Tab-separated table of C-alpha atoms in Angstrom:
chain	number	residue	atom	x	y	z
A	1	UNK	CA	-28.274	-1.644	27.586
A	2	UNK	CA	-28.010	-3.696	24.388
A	3	UNK	CA	-27.009	-0.463	22.616
A	4	UNK	CA	-23.940	-0.227	24.849
A	5	UNK	CA	-22.968	-3.800	23.968
A	6	UNK	CA	-23.395	-3.099	20.231
A	7	UNK	CA	-21.396	0.131	20.377
A	8	UNK	CA	-18.556	-1.532	22.295
A	9	UNK	CA	-18.562	-4.452	19.844
A	10	UNK	CA	-18.123	-2.045	16.846
A	11	UNK	CA	-15.120	-0.533	18.706
A	12	UNK	CA	-13.522	-3.882	19.237
A	13	UNK	CA	-14.040	-4.866	15.627
A	14	UNK	CA	-12.518	-1.584	14.396
A	15	UNK	CA	-9.490	-1.877	16.613
A	16	UNK	CA	-9.005	-5.508	15.495
A	17	UNK	CA	-8.584	-4.208	11.954
A	18	UNK	CA	-6.163	-1.556	13.206
A	19	UNK	CA	-4.109	-4.256	14.963
A	20	UNK	CA	-3.976	-6.354	11.852
A	21	UNK	CA	-2.830	-3.401	9.760
A	22	UNK	CA	-0.099	-2.556	12.301
A	23	UNK	CA	1.016	-6.221	12.391
A	24	UNK	CA	1.302	-6.222	8.576
A	25	UNK	CA	3.285	-3.001	8.610
A	26	UNK	CA	5.738	-4.224	11.231
A	27	UNK	CA	6.197	-7.579	9.444
A	28	UNK	CA	7.131	-5.737	6.232
A	29	UNK	CA	9.505	-3.201	7.745
A	30	UNK	CA	12.386	-4.729	5.744
A	31	UNK	CA	10.449	-5.350	2.540
A	32	UNK	CA	11.769	-3.200	-0.363
A	33	UNK	CA	9.331	-0.489	-1.541
A	34	UNK	CA	6.643	-1.693	0.888
A	35	UNK	CA	3.949	0.979	1.533
A	36	UNK	CA	2.332	0.961	4.948
A	37	UNK	CA	-1.361	0.290	5.494
A	38	UNK	CA	-3.526	2.906	7.184
A	39	UNK	CA	-7.002	2.417	8.604
A	40	UNK	CA	-9.431	5.387	8.650
A	41	UNK	CA	-12.296	5.407	11.123
A	42	UNK	CA	-15.791	6.915	10.943
A	43	UNK	CA	-18.551	7.266	13.479
A	44	UNK	CA	-21.835	5.357	13.064
A	45	UNK	CA	-25.098	7.151	13.604
A	46	UNK	CA	-28.750	6.074	13.472
A	47	UNK	CA	-31.887	8.189	13.198
A	48	UNK	CA	-33.684	8.556	16.527
A	49	UNK	CA	-37.288	8.280	15.403
A	50	UNK	CA	-38.754	9.088	18.821
A	51	UNK	CA	-36.754	12.299	19.134
A	52	UNK	CA	-37.614	13.244	15.608
A	53	UNK	CA	-41.341	12.861	16.175
A	54	UNK	CA	-41.187	14.953	19.374
A	55	UNK	CA	-39.126	17.855	17.969
A	56	UNK	CA	-40.134	17.731	14.315
A	57	UNK	CA	-36.378	17.810	13.497
A	58	UNK	CA	-34.125	15.041	12.400
A	59	UNK	CA	-32.171	13.599	15.275
A	60	UNK	CA	-29.295	11.215	15.204
A	61	UNK	CA	-27.730	9.083	17.883
A	62	UNK	CA	-24.230	7.636	18.028
A	63	UNK	CA	-24.066	3.928	17.214
A	64	UNK	CA	-20.365	3.191	17.442
A	65	UNK	CA	-17.455	3.305	15.072
A	66	UNK	CA	-16.487	1.619	11.777
A	67	UNK	CA	-13.402	1.252	9.634
A	68	UNK	CA	-14.239	3.653	6.827
A	69	UNK	CA	-11.304	2.804	4.587
A	70	UNK	CA	-8.103	0.765	4.486
A	71	UNK	CA	-5.587	2.484	2.232
A	72	UNK	CA	-1.898	2.489	1.364
A	73	UNK	CA	0.326	5.433	2.231
A	74	UNK	CA	2.608	6.069	-0.730
A	75	UNK	CA	5.163	8.254	1.013
A	76	UNK	CA	8.653	7.629	-0.278
A	77	UNK	CA	10.933	5.207	1.622
A	78	UNK	CA	14.610	5.551	2.158
A	79	UNK	CA	16.794	4.853	-0.891
A	80	UNK	CA	19.486	2.283	-0.088
A	81	UNK	CA	22.508	1.416	-2.202
A	82	UNK	CA	22.926	-2.248	-3.287
A	83	UNK	CA	25.283	-1.874	-6.285
A	84	UNK	CA	23.403	-4.632	-8.085
A	85	UNK	CA	22.681	-3.649	-11.704
A	86	UNK	CA	19.271	-5.359	-11.526
A	87	UNK	CA	18.097	-3.240	-8.581
A	88	UNK	CA	16.130	-0.190	-9.550
A	89	UNK	CA	14.553	2.483	-7.292
A	90	UNK	CA	12.258	5.338	-8.188
A	91	UNK	CA	13.284	8.736	-6.828
A	92	UNK	CA	10.075	10.779	-6.785
A	93	UNK	CA	6.599	10.085	-8.006
A	94	UNK	CA	5.499	7.405	-10.435
A	95	UNK	CA	5.296	3.637	-10.965
A	96	UNK	CA	6.835	1.188	-13.391
A	97	UNK	CA	3.998	-0.539	-15.285
A	98	UNK	CA	4.014	-4.290	-15.747
A	99	UNK	CA	1.910	-6.842	-17.567
A	100	UNK	CA	0.191	-9.306	-15.243
A	101	UNK	CA	-0.389	-12.913	-16.132
A	102	UNK	CA	-4.064	-12.331	-16.954
A	103	UNK	CA	-3.238	-9.340	-19.162
A	104	UNK	CA	-4.294	-6.731	-16.599
A	105	UNK	CA	-2.231	-3.651	-15.815
A	106	UNK	CA	-0.016	-3.781	-12.754
A	107	UNK	CA	2.306	-1.261	-11.168
A	108	UNK	CA	5.394	-1.478	-9.015
A	109	UNK	CA	7.673	1.008	-7.257
A	110	UNK	CA	10.727	-0.732	-8.547
A	111	UNK	CA	12.809	-3.420	-6.902
A	112	UNK	CA	14.937	-6.245	-8.184
A	113	UNK	CA	14.560	-7.062	-11.898
A	114	UNK	CA	15.570	-10.036	-14.002
A	115	UNK	CA	15.594	-11.233	-17.609
A	116	UNK	CA	12.765	-13.743	-18.007
A	117	UNK	CA	12.653	-16.794	-20.285
A	118	UNK	CA	11.476	-14.672	-23.230
A	119	UNK	CA	14.442	-12.297	-22.844
A	120	UNK	CA	12.210	-9.527	-21.464
A	121	UNK	CA	13.216	-7.280	-18.568
A	122	UNK	CA	10.803	-8.255	-15.784
A	123	UNK	CA	10.181	-8.217	-12.106
A	124	UNK	CA	11.518	-11.078	-9.897
A	125	UNK	CA	7.988	-12.549	-9.978
A	126	UNK	CA	8.224	-12.742	-13.792
A	127	UNK	CA	5.988	-9.805	-14.802
A	128	UNK	CA	7.485	-8.126	-17.895
A	129	UNK	CA	7.861	-4.319	-17.832
A	130	UNK	CA	5.848	-2.064	-20.105
A	131	UNK	CA	6.921	-0.832	-22.567
A	132	UNK	CA	8.770	-4.074	-23.188
A	133	UNK	CA	12.579	-4.170	-23.190
A	134	UNK	CA	14.198	-7.157	-24.866
A	135	UNK	CA	17.682	-7.979	-23.648
A	136	UNK	CA	19.733	-9.711	-26.404
A	137	UNK	CA	21.329	-12.999	-25.653
A	138	UNK	CA	24.927	-12.603	-24.551
A	139	UNK	CA	24.423	-8.961	-23.523
A	140	UNK	CA	26.750	-7.651	-20.847
A	141	UNK	CA	26.859	-4.688	-18.481
A	142	UNK	CA	23.169	-3.765	-18.229
A	143	UNK	CA	22.823	-0.014	-17.606
A	144	UNK	CA	19.606	1.782	-16.690
A	145	UNK	CA	20.022	5.556	-16.894
A	146	UNK	CA	18.189	8.039	-14.754
A	147	UNK	CA	15.982	9.035	-17.721
A	148	UNK	CA	14.927	5.448	-18.311
A	149	UNK	CA	17.148	4.553	-21.247
A	150	UNK	CA	18.367	0.952	-21.073
A	151	UNK	CA	21.745	0.083	-22.522
A	152	UNK	CA	23.918	-3.054	-22.792
A	153	UNK	CA	27.297	-3.860	-24.193
A	154	UNK	CA	27.652	-6.802	-26.502
A	155	UNK	CA	30.641	-9.102	-26.460
A	156	UNK	CA	33.453	-7.687	-28.550
A	157	UNK	CA	31.989	-4.163	-28.588
A	158	UNK	CA	33.195	-1.216	-26.558
A	159	UNK	CA	30.292	1.136	-27.273
A	160	UNK	CA	27.057	0.525	-25.323
A	161	UNK	CA	23.964	-0.184	-27.368
A	162	UNK	CA	20.543	1.186	-26.407
A	163	UNK	CA	17.872	-1.503	-26.302
A	164	UNK	CA	14.807	0.276	-24.852
A	165	UNK	CA	13.254	3.127	-22.935
A	166	UNK	CA	11.542	2.698	-19.571
A	167	UNK	CA	8.619	4.940	-18.615
A	168	UNK	CA	7.029	5.915	-15.303
A	169	UNK	CA	3.268	6.232	-14.892
A	170	UNK	CA	1.749	8.844	-12.632
A	171	UNK	CA	-1.726	7.975	-11.376
A	172	UNK	CA	-4.368	10.450	-10.205
A	173	UNK	CA	-5.344	8.341	-7.214
A	174	UNK	CA	-2.706	5.680	-6.365
A	175	UNK	CA	-4.493	4.958	-3.048
A	176	UNK	CA	-7.185	3.115	-5.081
A	177	UNK	CA	-4.733	0.532	-6.391
A	178	UNK	CA	-5.355	-3.012	-5.224
A	179	UNK	CA	-2.535	-4.972	-3.611
A	180	UNK	CA	-1.514	-7.923	-5.833
A	181	UNK	CA	1.498	-9.188	-3.796
A	182	UNK	CA	5.220	-9.349	-4.641
A	183	UNK	CA	5.360	-5.600	-4.622
A	184	UNK	CA	2.732	-5.375	-7.420
A	185	UNK	CA	-0.385	-3.213	-7.326
A	186	UNK	CA	-3.302	-4.077	-9.624
A	187	UNK	CA	-4.938	-1.256	-11.552
A	188	UNK	CA	-8.504	-0.171	-10.749
A	189	UNK	CA	-10.800	2.351	-12.402
A	190	UNK	CA	-10.759	4.579	-9.381
A	191	UNK	CA	-6.966	4.954	-9.664
A	192	UNK	CA	-7.299	6.674	-13.029
A	193	UNK	CA	-5.751	5.667	-16.358
A	194	UNK	CA	-2.459	7.513	-15.899
A	195	UNK	CA	-0.106	8.428	-18.675
A	196	UNK	CA	3.400	7.165	-19.217
A	197	UNK	CA	6.216	9.714	-19.238
A	198	UNK	CA	9.955	9.623	-19.561
A	199	UNK	CA	11.568	9.651	-16.112
A	200	UNK	CA	12.372	13.183	-15.064
A	201	UNK	CA	9.632	14.713	-17.212
A	202	UNK	CA	5.956	15.692	-16.626
A	203	UNK	CA	6.221	15.521	-12.811
A	204	UNK	CA	7.487	11.920	-12.504
A	205	UNK	CA	10.659	10.914	-10.711
A	206	UNK	CA	13.895	9.455	-12.038
A	207	UNK	CA	15.366	5.974	-11.886
A	208	UNK	CA	18.372	4.985	-9.741
A	209	UNK	CA	20.188	1.818	-10.798
A	210	UNK	CA	21.919	-0.085	-8.034
A	211	UNK	CA	19.519	1.184	-5.374
A	212	UNK	CA	16.381	-0.114	-3.677
A	213	UNK	CA	13.644	1.947	-2.059
A	214	UNK	CA	13.124	0.799	1.519
A	215	UNK	CA	9.804	0.343	3.335
A	216	UNK	CA	8.149	3.589	4.538
A	217	UNK	CA	7.202	1.925	7.838
A	218	UNK	CA	8.612	3.628	10.961
A	219	UNK	CA	8.750	1.188	13.877
A	220	UNK	CA	8.423	3.939	16.472
A	221	UNK	CA	5.199	5.188	14.914
A	222	UNK	CA	3.825	1.640	14.664
A	223	UNK	CA	4.633	0.850	18.287
A	224	UNK	CA	2.838	3.971	19.468
A	225	UNK	CA	-0.146	3.094	17.257
A	226	UNK	CA	-0.106	-0.458	18.639
A	227	UNK	CA	-0.324	0.768	22.196
A	228	UNK	CA	-3.165	3.158	21.355
A	229	UNK	CA	-5.089	0.366	19.604
A	230	UNK	CA	-4.573	-1.951	22.543
A	231	UNK	CA	-5.803	0.623	25.050
A	232	UNK	CA	-8.844	1.420	22.892
A	233	UNK	CA	-9.635	-2.285	22.581
A	234	UNK	CA	-9.328	-2.712	26.367
A	235	UNK	CA	-11.674	0.259	26.894
A	236	UNK	CA	-14.307	-1.331	24.697
A	237	UNK	CA	-13.964	-4.606	26.633
A	238	UNK	CA	-14.569	-2.748	29.924
A	239	UNK	CA	-17.720	-1.168	28.431
A	240	UNK	CA	-18.956	-4.665	27.609
A	241	UNK	CA	-18.155	-5.833	31.150
A	242	UNK	CA	-19.900	-2.801	32.703
A	243	UNK	CA	-22.998	-3.248	30.529
A	244	UNK	CA	-23.123	-6.964	31.426
A	245	UNK	CA	-22.902	-6.193	35.163
A	246	UNK	CA	-25.685	-3.572	34.932
A	247	UNK	CA	-27.912	-5.957	32.990
A	248	UNK	CA	-27.330	-8.557	35.730
A	249	UNK	CA	-28.408	-5.977	38.410
A	250	UNK	CA	-31.539	-5.148	36.464
A	251	UNK	CA	-32.458	-8.825	36.088
A	252	UNK	CA	-31.883	-9.273	39.808
A	253	UNK	CA	-34.300	-6.419	40.605
A	254	UNK	CA	-37.052	-7.891	38.482
A	255	UNK	CA	-37.058	-10.974	40.660
């Protein structure tokens, strides 16, 4: 009977993780470029030594369920117009690379940019873009073209001046990126090195200035998943209750 309690406990733990992932998704439904979290489940099995000895063949018995992986789903979100020159969205595949405070590689799906204290084009959190783009003091009318070219117009000049070229990085396994926060994903070896390319070339998307990519969370899907997770959790609780009642009956018979 203790096996039933253990199996039910694994189910409750797995559904608890599912509920936490759903709660995070729903809380970030309005966060620009947010990518929803998905929990993948796997069955637990143990070798049945008694059955193996009797049949001379390996036998396995179910031992519950576990959360095999917690990953991000990098489906594209809806592109929304903001008309702000510092808002940039990526239409298609790829990430903008940034330099993190500790020197590590970071990636973002775009968002609101700014010019930091060093004059570098950076994310709102202050992480400069790579390759670096220096915005001259007094520059006006920042323009980011679809192919990544960055232009400004200096005071007294009518012709725009090109000040840099943004690139997009396409990773072999973006699901292996580690969430940093502020829309930043930290690089891991499992994600692959990736190679920078000019937007619109080598399979990467293009840039859209004055737009933001919305969250890819769909509230209807999350509500359905929430109800399924709650019912599954309740089912595991009832298994625990039934096992407890049966153990009580057995203990009563022994008296």
